[in-house]
Short mmCIF file of C-alpha atoms in Angstrom, two decimals:
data_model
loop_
_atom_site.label_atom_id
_atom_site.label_comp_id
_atom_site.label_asym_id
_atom_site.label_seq_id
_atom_site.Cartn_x
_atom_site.Cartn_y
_atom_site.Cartn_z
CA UNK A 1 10.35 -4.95 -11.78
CA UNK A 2 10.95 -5.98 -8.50
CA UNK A 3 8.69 -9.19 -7.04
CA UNK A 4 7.02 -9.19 -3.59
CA UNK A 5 5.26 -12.50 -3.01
CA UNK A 6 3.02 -13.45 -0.02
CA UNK A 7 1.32 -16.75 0.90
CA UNK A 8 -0.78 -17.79 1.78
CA UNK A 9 -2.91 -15.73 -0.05
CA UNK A 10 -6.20 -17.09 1.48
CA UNK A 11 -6.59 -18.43 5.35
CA UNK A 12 -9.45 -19.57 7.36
CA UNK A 13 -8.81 -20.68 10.60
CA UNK A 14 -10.42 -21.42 13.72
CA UNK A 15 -10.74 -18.31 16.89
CA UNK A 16 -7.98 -19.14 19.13
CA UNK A 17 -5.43 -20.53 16.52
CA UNK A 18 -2.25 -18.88 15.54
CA UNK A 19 -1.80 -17.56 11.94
CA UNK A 20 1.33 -17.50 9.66
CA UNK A 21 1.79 -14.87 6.65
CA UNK A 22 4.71 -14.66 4.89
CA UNK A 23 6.55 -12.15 2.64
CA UNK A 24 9.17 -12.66 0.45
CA UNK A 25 11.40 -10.50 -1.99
CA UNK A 26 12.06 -12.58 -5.04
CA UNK A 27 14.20 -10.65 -7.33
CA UNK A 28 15.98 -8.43 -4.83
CA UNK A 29 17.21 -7.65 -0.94
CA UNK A 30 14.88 -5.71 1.35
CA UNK A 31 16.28 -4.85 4.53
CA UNK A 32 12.88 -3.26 5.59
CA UNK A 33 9.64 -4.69 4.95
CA UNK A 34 5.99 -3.06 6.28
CA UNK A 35 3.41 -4.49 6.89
CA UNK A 36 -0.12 -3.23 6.31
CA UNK A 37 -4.16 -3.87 7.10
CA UNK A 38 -7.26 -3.52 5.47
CA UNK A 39 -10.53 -3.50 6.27
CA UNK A 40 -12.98 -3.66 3.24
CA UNK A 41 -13.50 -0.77 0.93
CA UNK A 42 -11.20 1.61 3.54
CA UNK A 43 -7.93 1.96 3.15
CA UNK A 44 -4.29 0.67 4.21
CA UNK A 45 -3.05 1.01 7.36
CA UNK A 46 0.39 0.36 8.74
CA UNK A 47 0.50 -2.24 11.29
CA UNK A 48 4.41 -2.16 11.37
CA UNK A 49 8.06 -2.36 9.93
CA UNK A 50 10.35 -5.07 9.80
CA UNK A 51 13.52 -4.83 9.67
CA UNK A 52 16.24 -7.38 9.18
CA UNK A 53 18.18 -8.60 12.47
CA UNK A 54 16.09 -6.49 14.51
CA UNK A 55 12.93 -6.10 16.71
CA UNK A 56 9.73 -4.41 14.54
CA UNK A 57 8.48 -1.31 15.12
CA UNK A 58 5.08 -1.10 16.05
CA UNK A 59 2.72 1.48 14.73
CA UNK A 60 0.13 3.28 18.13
CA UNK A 61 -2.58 1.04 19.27
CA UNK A 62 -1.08 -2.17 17.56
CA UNK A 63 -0.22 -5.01 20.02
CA UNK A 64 3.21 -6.54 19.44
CA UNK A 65 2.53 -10.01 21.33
CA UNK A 66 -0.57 -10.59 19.19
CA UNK A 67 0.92 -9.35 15.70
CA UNK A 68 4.42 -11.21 15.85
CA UNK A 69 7.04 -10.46 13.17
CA UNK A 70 10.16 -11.96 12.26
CA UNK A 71 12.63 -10.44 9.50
CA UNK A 72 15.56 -13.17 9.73
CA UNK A 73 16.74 -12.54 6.19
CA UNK A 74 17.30 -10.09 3.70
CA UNK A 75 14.36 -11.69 1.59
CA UNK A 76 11.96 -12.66 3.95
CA UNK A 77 9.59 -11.12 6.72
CA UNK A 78 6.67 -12.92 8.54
CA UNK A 79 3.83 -12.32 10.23
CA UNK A 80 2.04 -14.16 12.78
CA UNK A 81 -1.88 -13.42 13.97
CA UNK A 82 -1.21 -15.34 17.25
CA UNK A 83 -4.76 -16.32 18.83
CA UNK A 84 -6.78 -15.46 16.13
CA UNK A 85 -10.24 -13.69 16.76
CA UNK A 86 -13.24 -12.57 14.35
CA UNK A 87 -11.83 -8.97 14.44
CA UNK A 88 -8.81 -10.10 13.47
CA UNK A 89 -10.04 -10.84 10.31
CA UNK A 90 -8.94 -8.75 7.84
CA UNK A 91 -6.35 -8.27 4.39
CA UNK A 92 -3.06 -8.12 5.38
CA UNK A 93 -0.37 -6.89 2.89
CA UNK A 94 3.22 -6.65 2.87
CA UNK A 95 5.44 -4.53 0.94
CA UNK A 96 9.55 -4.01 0.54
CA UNK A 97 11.86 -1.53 -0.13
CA UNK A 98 15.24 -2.30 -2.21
CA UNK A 99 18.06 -2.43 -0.28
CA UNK A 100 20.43 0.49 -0.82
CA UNK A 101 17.80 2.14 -3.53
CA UNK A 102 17.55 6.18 -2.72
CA UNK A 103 14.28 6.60 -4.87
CA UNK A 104 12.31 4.99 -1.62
CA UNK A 105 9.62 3.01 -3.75
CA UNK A 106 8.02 0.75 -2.39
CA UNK A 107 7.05 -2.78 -4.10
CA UNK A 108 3.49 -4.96 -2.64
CA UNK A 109 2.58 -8.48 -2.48
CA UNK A 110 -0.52 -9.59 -3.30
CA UNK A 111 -1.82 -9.89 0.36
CA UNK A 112 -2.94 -12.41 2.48
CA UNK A 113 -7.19 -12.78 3.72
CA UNK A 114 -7.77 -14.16 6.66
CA UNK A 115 -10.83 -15.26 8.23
CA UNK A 116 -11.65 -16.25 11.67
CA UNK A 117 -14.03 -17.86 12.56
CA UNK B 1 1.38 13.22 11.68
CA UNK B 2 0.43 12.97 7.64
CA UNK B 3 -3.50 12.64 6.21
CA UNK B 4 -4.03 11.99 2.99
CA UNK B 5 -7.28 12.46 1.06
CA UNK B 6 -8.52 11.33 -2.03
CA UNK B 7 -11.44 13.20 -3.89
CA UNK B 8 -13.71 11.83 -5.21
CA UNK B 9 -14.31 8.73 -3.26
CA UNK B 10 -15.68 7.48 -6.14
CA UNK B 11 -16.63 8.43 -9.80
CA UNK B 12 -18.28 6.57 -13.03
CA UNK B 13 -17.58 7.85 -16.46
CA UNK B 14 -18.35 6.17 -20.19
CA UNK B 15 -15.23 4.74 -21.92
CA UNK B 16 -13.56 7.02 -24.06
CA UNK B 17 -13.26 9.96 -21.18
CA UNK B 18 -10.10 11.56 -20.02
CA UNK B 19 -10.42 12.32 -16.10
CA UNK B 20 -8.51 13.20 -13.03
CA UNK B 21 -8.11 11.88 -9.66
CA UNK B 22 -7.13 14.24 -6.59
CA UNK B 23 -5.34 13.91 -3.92
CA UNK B 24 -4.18 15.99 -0.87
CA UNK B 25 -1.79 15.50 2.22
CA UNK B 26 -1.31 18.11 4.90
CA UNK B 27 2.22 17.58 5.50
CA UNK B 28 4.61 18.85 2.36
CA UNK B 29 7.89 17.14 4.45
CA UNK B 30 7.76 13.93 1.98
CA UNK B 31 10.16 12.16 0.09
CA UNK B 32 7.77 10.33 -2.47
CA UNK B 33 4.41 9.99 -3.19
CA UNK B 34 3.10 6.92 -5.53
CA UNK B 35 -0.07 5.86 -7.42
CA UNK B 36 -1.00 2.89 -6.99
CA UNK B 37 -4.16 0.53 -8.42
CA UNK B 38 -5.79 -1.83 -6.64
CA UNK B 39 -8.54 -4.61 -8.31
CA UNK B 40 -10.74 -6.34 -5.90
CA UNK B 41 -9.42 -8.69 -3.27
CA UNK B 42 -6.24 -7.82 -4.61
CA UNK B 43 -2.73 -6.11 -3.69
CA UNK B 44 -1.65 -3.38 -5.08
CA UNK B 45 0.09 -2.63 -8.68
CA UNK B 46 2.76 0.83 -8.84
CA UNK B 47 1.58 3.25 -11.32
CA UNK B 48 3.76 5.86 -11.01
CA UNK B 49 6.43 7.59 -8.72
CA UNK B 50 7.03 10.86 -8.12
CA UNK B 51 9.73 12.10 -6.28
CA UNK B 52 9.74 15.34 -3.80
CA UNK B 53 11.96 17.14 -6.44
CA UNK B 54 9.66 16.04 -9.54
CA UNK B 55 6.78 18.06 -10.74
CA UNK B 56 5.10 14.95 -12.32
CA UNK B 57 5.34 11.32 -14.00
CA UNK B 58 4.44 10.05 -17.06
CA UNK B 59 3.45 6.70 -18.17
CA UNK B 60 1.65 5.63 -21.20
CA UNK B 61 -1.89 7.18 -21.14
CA UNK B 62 -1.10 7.74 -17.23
CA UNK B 63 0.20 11.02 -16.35
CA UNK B 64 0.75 12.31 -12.35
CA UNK B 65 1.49 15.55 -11.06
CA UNK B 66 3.23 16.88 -7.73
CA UNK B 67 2.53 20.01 -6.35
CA UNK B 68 4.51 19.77 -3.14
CA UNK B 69 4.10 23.23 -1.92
CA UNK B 70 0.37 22.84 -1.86
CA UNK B 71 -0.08 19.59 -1.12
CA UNK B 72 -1.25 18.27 -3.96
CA UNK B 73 -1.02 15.03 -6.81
CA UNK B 74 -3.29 14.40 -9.56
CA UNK B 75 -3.47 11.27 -11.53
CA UNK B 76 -4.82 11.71 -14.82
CA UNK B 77 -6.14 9.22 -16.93
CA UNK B 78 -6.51 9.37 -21.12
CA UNK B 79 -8.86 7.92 -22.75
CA UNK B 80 -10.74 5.46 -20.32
CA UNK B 81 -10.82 2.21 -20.93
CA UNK B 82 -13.38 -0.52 -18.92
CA UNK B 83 -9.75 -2.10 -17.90
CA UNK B 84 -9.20 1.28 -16.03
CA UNK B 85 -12.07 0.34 -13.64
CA UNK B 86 -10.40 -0.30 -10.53
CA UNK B 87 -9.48 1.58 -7.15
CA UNK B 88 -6.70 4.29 -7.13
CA UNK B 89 -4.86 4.86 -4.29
CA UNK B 90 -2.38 7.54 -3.68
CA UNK B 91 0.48 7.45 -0.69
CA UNK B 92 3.54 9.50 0.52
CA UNK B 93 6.41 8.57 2.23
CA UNK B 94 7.87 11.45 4.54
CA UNK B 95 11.32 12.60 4.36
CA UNK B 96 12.47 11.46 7.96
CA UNK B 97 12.22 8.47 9.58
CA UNK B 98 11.35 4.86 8.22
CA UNK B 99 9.64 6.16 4.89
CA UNK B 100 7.01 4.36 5.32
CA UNK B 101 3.69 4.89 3.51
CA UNK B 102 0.85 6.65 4.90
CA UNK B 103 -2.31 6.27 2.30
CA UNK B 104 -5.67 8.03 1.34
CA UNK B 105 -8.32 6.26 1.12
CA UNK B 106 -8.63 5.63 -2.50
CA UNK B 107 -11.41 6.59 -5.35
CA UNK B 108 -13.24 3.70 -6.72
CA UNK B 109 -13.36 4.42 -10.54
CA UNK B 110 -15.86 2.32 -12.94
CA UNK B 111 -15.56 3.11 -16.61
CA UNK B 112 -18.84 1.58 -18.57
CA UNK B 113 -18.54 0.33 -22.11
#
């Protein structure tokens, strides 16, 4: 099956400091990536989608400066938490969707935890 | 816009027990919806996909229905194992747009030896 791989897969980091998450495709092409947040024991929520050689779209009531995303290839989108804060601490998880695939499945990483402190 | 709920939020059974998970979305415009498991501090795993046109999903002692019309998916589970325990999450895509996934809140299930 198809391989979505994130790292780091734990962060700590200081309030103030900026953050780097990254999401690859191993096995296959993704020209659109989401990303997602959770806060413990609730559920996932979509933060935004990447896509390849364009500008993210932003889901309501998520700040674009402070959660910056770059999809500059076909197997790889990133995430940055720029000034981290406490509230920003959270699981962040990525997932992909095959390039030219019609069933529209979706395929996660393992997620990233970061902690501010 | 799409909500998805998941009943029961969560549920304990003795190993051995078939069982079934709900869930419910109020908007019946979707492409997909998928199962998924997720273990503590951990991403998620795909169980099973069902697409719009699909009535349900099989997979080993995993089987999912669709009930589009209504609304509604169940997961059920044969034959509980303790290596069931784990949250289930169910999510549907819609049929316009970026397809992305909009998810219920899951039902933590704990299967005791």
């Amino acid at each position: 099956g198809a391989v979505v791989s994130q790292h780091p897969s734990r962060v700590i980091c200081k309030s103030g400091t900026s953050v780097k998450i990254e999401c690859r495709s191993l096995d296959f092409q993704a020209t659109t990536m989401f990303w997602y947040r959770q806060f413990p024991k609730k559920s996932l929520m979509l933060m935004a989608t990447s896509n390849e050689g364009s500008k993210a779209t932003y889901e309501q009531g998520v700040e674009k400066d402070k959660f910056l995303i770059n999809h500059a290839s076909l197997t790889l989108s990133t995430l940055t938490v720029t000034s981290a804060h406490p509230e920003d601490s959270s699981f962040y998880i990525c997932s992909a969707r095959l390039a030219g695939a019609n069933t529209g499945e979706l395929f996660f990483g393992e997620g990233s935890r970061l902690t501010v402190l | 816009k799409q909500e998805v709920t998941q009943i029961p939020a969560a549920l304990s059974v003795p190993e051995g027990e078939n069982l079934v998970l709900n869930c419910s979305f109020t908007d019946s415009a979707i492409y997909n919806l998928q199962w998924f498991r997720q273990d503590p501090g951990k991403g998620l795993t795909s169980l099973l996909l069902i697409q719009s046109s699909q009535r349900e999903q099989t997979s080993g002692r995993l089987n999912a229905s669709l009930d589009k019309s209504s609304g509604r998916s169940t997961l059920y589970i044969a034959a509980s194992q303790p290596g069931d325990s784990a949250t289930y999450l169910c999510a549907v895509s819609q049929d316009t747009g970026r397809r992305a996934l909009t998810f219920g809140s899951g039902t933590r299930l704990q299967v005791q030896p």
